[in-house]
Amino acid sequence: MTFTLLTLFPELVEAYFATSIAAKAVERGLVGHRVVGIRDFATDRHATCDDAPYGGGAGMVLLPGPLGLALESVGASERRTVYPTPSGRPFTERYARELAKETEIVLICGRYEGIDQRIIDKYVDDEVSIGDYVLSSGELSALTIVDAVFRLIEGVISGESLREESFTDGLLEYPQYTRPEVYEGARVPEVLLSGHHAKIKEWRLRESLKKTRSYRPDLYARIESRYRDFGTD
Ligand code: SAM
């Protein structure tokens, strides 16, 4: 799987692929990446990439000219092209799984007030929001999508880790503990030290249900009937 990112700030994106799990996945050939600087496609001597919006209003909009040339240079019309934007459809684990099946995805990192609608109409397959808030840069939202997708690619992390994660089964994950057994007077729940796998599994499911009910009643409503007889208190 190759991630192709178009950005005004290539150094921000390169740093991600040079660090930790992403760097290992790149090194092992499981993930490829292309980082394309939009400014390299600017056509004037000031390398201008943005201008004021037609119709007035605050801020600037990325010019379609340089961005369009950058998209052409990576063959965006033949590839799944994603534009992260607060006005897109919500990004979910399910959608991440869908993207993980592609051989390449192209991500446009927006800035300022965003990008020209004609670029969206011509090249973009999906407009996706990572949450109901506004960031100042598309690099963080594009990398959020990359991060959620690349860990689903076979071999990047263990299958067991993926199976037990939040959202996998419609539930949030149970609380995790590690050494020491007592930290500043707080003990690890006794059941986790028991070595009794069935009891540990039951405790974890109960905690997952409690957490999901409390933090995400919308998710809980979908799975409640499956666990009605289990009880969470
Ligand atoms: N004017 C835009 C609006 O109101 O929808 C916001 C633009 S934002 C300041 C600049 C860039 O950050 C966007 O083009 C997008 O790439 C990125 N961005 C900000 N918030 C985001 C979110 N919640 N999801 C995805 N991308 C986001």
Tab-separated table of C-alpha atoms and ligand atoms in Angstrom:
chain	number	residue	atom	x	y	z
A	1	MET	CA	0.000	0.000	0.000
A	2	THR	CA	1.351	3.404	-0.958
A	3	PHE	CA	0.291	6.660	0.685
A	4	THR	CA	0.748	9.706	-1.508
A	5	LEU	CA	0.400	13.028	0.281
A	6	LEU	CA	0.233	16.447	-1.359
A	7	THR	CA	1.276	19.205	0.992
A	8	LEU	CA	2.714	22.693	1.311
A	9	PHE	CA	4.898	21.392	4.164
A	10	PRO	CA	6.608	18.142	3.075
A	11	GLU	CA	8.943	18.159	6.101
A	12	LEU	CA	5.980	17.730	8.477
A	13	VAL	CA	4.808	14.629	6.649
A	14	GLU	CA	8.274	13.138	6.100
A	15	ALA	CA	8.905	13.263	9.859
A	16	TYR	CA	5.944	10.948	10.439
A	17	PHE	CA	7.172	8.294	7.994
A	18	ALA	CA	10.662	8.496	9.520
A	19	THR	CA	9.472	7.672	13.047
A	20	SER	CA	8.492	4.603	15.083
A	21	ILE	CA	6.063	2.000	13.654
A	22	ALA	CA	5.599	3.880	10.362
A	23	ALA	CA	9.375	3.945	9.786
A	24	LYS	CA	9.589	0.202	10.489
A	25	ALA	CA	6.716	-0.527	8.090
A	26	VAL	CA	8.450	1.546	5.393
A	27	GLU	CA	11.780	-0.177	6.069
A	28	ARG	CA	10.155	-3.614	5.802
A	29	GLY	CA	8.504	-2.651	2.503
A	30	LEU	CA	4.970	-3.055	3.876
A	31	VAL	CA	4.119	0.592	3.278
A	32	GLY	CA	5.329	3.031	0.634
A	33	HIS	CA	4.965	6.788	0.678
A	34	ARG	CA	5.310	9.679	-1.744
A	35	VAL	CA	5.347	13.199	-0.400
A	36	VAL	CA	4.703	15.825	-3.052
A	37	GLY	CA	5.312	19.535	-2.400
A	38	ILE	CA	2.455	21.535	-3.918
A	39	ARG	CA	4.686	24.608	-4.084
A	40	ASP	CA	6.932	22.835	-6.594
A	41	PHE	CA	4.062	23.202	-9.073
A	42	ALA	CA	3.529	26.946	-8.589
A	43	THR	CA	3.951	28.842	-11.831
A	44	ASP	CA	4.921	32.368	-10.749
A	45	ARG	CA	8.270	33.542	-9.417
A	46	HIS	CA	6.918	33.948	-5.869
A	47	ALA	CA	5.709	30.307	-5.852
A	48	THR	CA	2.215	31.484	-4.939
A	49	CYS	CA	-0.175	28.700	-3.919
A	50	ASP	CA	-3.144	30.588	-2.439
A	51	ASP	CA	-5.416	33.540	-3.132
A	52	ALA	CA	-8.469	35.298	-1.666
A	53	PRO	CA	-11.865	33.600	-2.051
A	54	TYR	CA	-14.255	34.824	-4.755
A	55	GLY	CA	-17.264	36.431	-3.112
A	56	GLY	CA	-15.139	37.856	-0.292
A	57	GLY	CA	-14.684	36.680	3.273
A	58	ALA	CA	-11.787	35.884	5.531
A	59	GLY	CA	-8.692	33.847	4.722
A	60	MET	CA	-7.181	32.358	1.613
A	61	VAL	CA	-7.942	29.359	-0.584
A	62	LEU	CA	-5.399	27.014	-2.189
A	63	LEU	CA	-5.100	27.848	-5.882
A	64	PRO	CA	-6.429	25.123	-8.192
A	65	GLY	CA	-3.536	25.595	-10.669
A	66	PRO	CA	-0.540	24.274	-8.655
A	67	LEU	CA	-2.645	21.730	-6.758
A	68	GLY	CA	-4.142	20.412	-10.013
A	69	LEU	CA	-0.660	19.996	-11.529
A	70	ALA	CA	0.521	18.211	-8.375
A	71	LEU	CA	-2.492	15.868	-8.574
A	72	GLU	CA	-1.832	15.173	-12.267
A	73	SER	CA	1.812	14.366	-11.446
A	74	VAL	CA	0.706	11.492	-9.163
A	75	GLY	CA	-2.071	10.206	-11.443
A	76	ALA	CA	-4.803	11.165	-8.960
A	77	SER	CA	-7.610	10.534	-11.467
A	78	GLU	CA	-6.758	6.822	-11.501
A	79	ARG	CA	-6.295	6.534	-7.741
A	80	ARG	CA	-8.549	6.753	-4.679
A	81	THR	CA	-8.184	10.412	-3.742
A	82	VAL	CA	-9.181	11.653	-0.314
A	83	TYR	CA	-9.527	15.226	0.888
A	84	PRO	CA	-9.675	15.531	4.701
A	85	THR	CA	-11.944	18.463	5.566
A	86	PRO	CA	-14.220	19.342	8.489
A	87	SER	CA	-17.120	19.448	6.023
A	88	GLY	CA	-16.621	15.820	4.937
A	89	ARG	CA	-18.321	12.634	6.081
A	90	PRO	CA	-17.113	11.257	9.429
A	91	PHE	CA	-13.936	9.167	9.356
A	92	THR	CA	-14.537	5.802	11.033
A	93	GLU	CA	-12.737	2.522	11.632
A	94	ARG	CA	-15.019	0.937	9.037
A	95	TYR	CA	-13.934	3.463	6.406
A	96	ALA	CA	-10.266	2.936	7.421
A	97	ARG	CA	-10.762	-0.795	6.700
A	98	GLU	CA	-12.209	0.056	3.301
A	99	LEU	CA	-9.195	2.253	2.455
A	100	ALA	CA	-6.774	-0.439	3.642
A	101	LYS	CA	-7.894	-2.581	0.677
A	102	GLU	CA	-6.558	-0.027	-1.856
A	103	THR	CA	-3.071	-0.365	-3.341
A	104	GLU	CA	-2.560	3.408	-3.222
A	105	ILE	CA	-4.401	6.375	-1.776
A	106	VAL	CA	-3.771	10.030	-2.513
A	107	LEU	CA	-4.385	12.519	0.307
A	108	ILE	CA	-4.617	16.280	-0.161
A	109	CYS	CA	-3.465	18.313	2.848
A	110	GLY	CA	-5.533	21.495	2.914
A	111	ARG	CA	-4.541	24.783	4.534
A	112	TYR	CA	-6.112	28.213	5.142
A	113	GLU	CA	-9.831	28.111	4.220
A	114	GLY	CA	-9.351	24.932	2.198
A	115	ILE	CA	-9.117	24.080	-1.509
A	116	ASP	CA	-10.970	25.220	-4.632
A	117	GLN	CA	-14.231	23.284	-5.186
A	118	ARG	CA	-13.274	22.572	-8.813
A	119	ILE	CA	-10.370	20.443	-7.580
A	120	ILE	CA	-12.789	18.493	-5.391
A	121	ASP	CA	-15.193	18.029	-8.308
A	122	LYS	CA	-12.447	16.845	-10.655
A	123	TYR	CA	-10.209	14.661	-8.476
A	124	VAL	CA	-11.642	13.886	-5.046
A	125	ASP	CA	-13.441	10.593	-4.372
A	126	ASP	CA	-14.032	11.119	-0.647
A	127	GLU	CA	-14.232	14.196	1.560
A	128	VAL	CA	-13.626	13.008	5.104
A	129	SER	CA	-13.760	14.721	8.499
A	130	ILE	CA	-11.719	13.402	11.426
A	131	GLY	CA	-14.039	15.080	13.963
A	132	ASP	CA	-16.323	17.960	14.754
A	133	TYR	CA	-13.617	20.565	15.248
A	134	VAL	CA	-11.445	22.673	12.975
A	135	LEU	CA	-7.668	22.191	12.747
A	136	SER	CA	-5.481	24.751	11.042
A	137	SER	CA	-3.724	22.166	8.887
A	138	GLY	CA	-4.611	19.196	6.715
A	139	GLU	CA	-1.289	17.455	7.421
A	140	LEU	CA	-2.500	16.327	10.842
A	141	SER	CA	-5.847	15.097	9.540
A	142	ALA	CA	-4.268	13.341	6.531
A	143	LEU	CA	-1.716	11.667	8.806
A	144	THR	CA	-4.501	10.657	11.197
A	145	ILE	CA	-6.098	8.806	8.294
A	146	VAL	CA	-2.751	7.304	7.208
A	147	ASP	CA	-2.090	6.126	10.765
A	148	ALA	CA	-5.498	4.509	11.164
A	149	VAL	CA	-5.159	2.753	7.786
A	150	PHE	CA	-1.558	1.570	7.731
A	151	ARG	CA	-1.833	-0.321	11.027
A	152	LEU	CA	-4.545	-2.462	9.386
A	153	ILE	CA	-2.154	-3.604	6.660
A	154	GLU	CA	-1.095	-7.181	7.141
A	155	GLY	CA	2.200	-7.514	9.017
A	156	VAL	CA	2.396	-3.958	10.367
A	157	ILE	CA	1.131	-4.895	13.852
A	158	SER	CA	-0.017	-8.197	15.306
A	159	GLY	CA	-3.453	-9.541	14.378
A	160	GLU	CA	-4.240	-10.083	18.064
A	161	SER	CA	-3.729	-6.390	18.868
A	162	LEU	CA	-6.205	-5.492	16.118
A	163	ARG	CA	-8.825	-7.976	17.295
A	164	GLU	CA	-8.955	-6.542	20.816
A	165	GLU	CA	-9.013	-2.867	19.896
A	166	SER	CA	-11.705	-0.225	20.420
A	167	PHE	CA	-14.449	-0.309	17.734
A	168	THR	CA	-13.449	-3.749	16.461
A	169	ASP	CA	-16.484	-5.297	18.088
A	170	GLY	CA	-18.541	-2.122	18.411
A	171	LEU	CA	-17.125	-1.552	21.909
A	172	LEU	CA	-14.532	0.733	23.482
A	173	GLU	CA	-11.503	-1.035	24.881
A	174	TYR	CA	-11.277	-2.071	28.558
A	175	PRO	CA	-8.724	-0.362	30.885
A	176	GLN	CA	-5.111	-1.527	30.582
A	177	TYR	CA	-2.574	-1.976	33.416
A	178	THR	CA	1.130	-2.822	33.570
A	179	ARG	CA	3.861	-3.092	36.226
A	180	PRO	CA	4.060	-2.290	39.103
A	181	GLU	CA	1.144	-4.019	40.872
A	182	VAL	CA	0.807	-1.011	43.171
A	183	TYR	CA	1.395	2.496	41.834
A	184	GLU	CA	1.121	5.336	44.371
A	185	GLY	CA	-1.271	3.257	46.469
A	186	ALA	CA	-3.492	2.191	43.527
A	187	ARG	CA	-3.627	-1.592	42.940
A	188	VAL	CA	-4.075	-3.433	39.668
A	189	PRO	CA	-7.505	-5.180	39.754
A	190	GLU	CA	-7.018	-8.574	41.427
A	191	VAL	CA	-8.593	-10.555	38.588
A	192	LEU	CA	-5.821	-9.496	36.170
A	193	LEU	CA	-3.234	-11.119	38.458
A	194	SER	CA	-5.240	-14.347	38.836
A	195	GLY	CA	-4.075	-16.063	35.645
A	196	HIS	CA	-7.718	-17.178	35.193
A	197	HIS	CA	-8.275	-16.451	31.483
A	198	ALA	CA	-12.067	-16.875	31.429
A	199	LYS	CA	-12.481	-14.523	34.403
A	200	ILE	CA	-10.105	-11.974	32.879
A	201	LYS	CA	-12.058	-12.092	29.611
A	202	GLU	CA	-15.343	-11.598	31.452
A	203	TRP	CA	-13.949	-8.674	33.504
A	204	ARG	CA	-12.631	-7.006	30.360
A	205	LEU	CA	-15.933	-7.351	28.546
A	206	ARG	CA	-17.791	-5.934	31.548
A	207	GLU	CA	-15.418	-2.942	31.715
A	208	SER	CA	-15.724	-2.410	27.948
A	209	LEU	CA	-19.491	-2.364	28.210
A	210	LYS	CA	-19.408	0.081	31.161
A	211	LYS	CA	-17.045	2.418	29.352
A	212	THR	CA	-18.984	2.287	26.092
A	213	ARG	CA	-22.279	2.959	27.880
A	214	SER	CA	-20.793	5.930	29.720
A	215	TYR	CA	-18.693	7.582	26.954
A	216	ARG	CA	-20.461	6.476	23.789
A	217	PRO	CA	-24.179	5.869	24.338
A	218	ASP	CA	-24.582	5.974	20.537
A	219	LEU	CA	-22.327	2.898	20.147
A	220	TYR	CA	-23.848	1.229	23.203
A	221	ALA	CA	-27.358	1.515	21.773
A	222	ARG	CA	-26.230	-0.552	18.770
A	223	ILE	CA	-24.764	-3.463	20.752
A	224	GLU	CA	-26.897	-3.363	23.927
A	225	SER	CA	-29.257	-6.171	22.887
A	226	ARG	CA	-26.297	-8.525	22.258
A	227	TYR	CA	-25.182	-8.201	25.888
A	228	ARG	CA	-28.556	-7.669	27.613
A	229	ASP	CA	-28.178	-10.763	29.804
A	230	PHE	CA	-24.570	-10.056	30.662
A	231	GLY	CA	-25.116	-7.046	32.985
A	232	THR	CA	-22.574	-4.291	33.569
A	233	ASP	CA	-22.906	-3.332	37.252
B	1	SAM	N1	-12.757	26.618	6.065
B	1	SAM	C1	-12.800	25.236	6.409
B	1	SAM	C2	-14.157	24.888	6.997
B	1	SAM	O1	-14.726	25.725	7.705
B	1	SAM	O2	-14.653	23.749	6.790
B	1	SAM	C3	-11.724	24.886	7.424
B	1	SAM	C4	-10.342	24.877	6.844
B	1	SAM	S1	-9.137	24.359	8.006
B	1	SAM	C5	-8.755	25.868	8.836
B	1	SAM	C6	-7.709	24.049	7.044
B	1	SAM	C7	-7.503	22.612	6.631
B	1	SAM	O3	-7.337	21.794	7.778
B	1	SAM	C8	-8.651	21.980	5.874
B	1	SAM	O4	-8.599	22.279	4.495
B	1	SAM	C9	-8.457	20.513	6.131
B	1	SAM	O5	-7.540	19.947	5.241
B	1	SAM	C10	-7.854	20.493	7.537
B	1	SAM	N2	-8.836	20.177	8.595
B	1	SAM	C11	-9.213	20.991	9.606
B	1	SAM	N3	-10.101	20.408	10.413
B	1	SAM	C12	-10.315	19.159	9.913
B	1	SAM	C13	-11.157	18.079	10.298
B	1	SAM	N4	-11.980	18.155	11.348
B	1	SAM	N5	-11.124	16.952	9.545
B	1	SAM	C14	-10.315	16.871	8.468
B	1	SAM	N6	-9.502	17.866	8.062
B	1	SAM	C15	-9.492	19.012	8.760
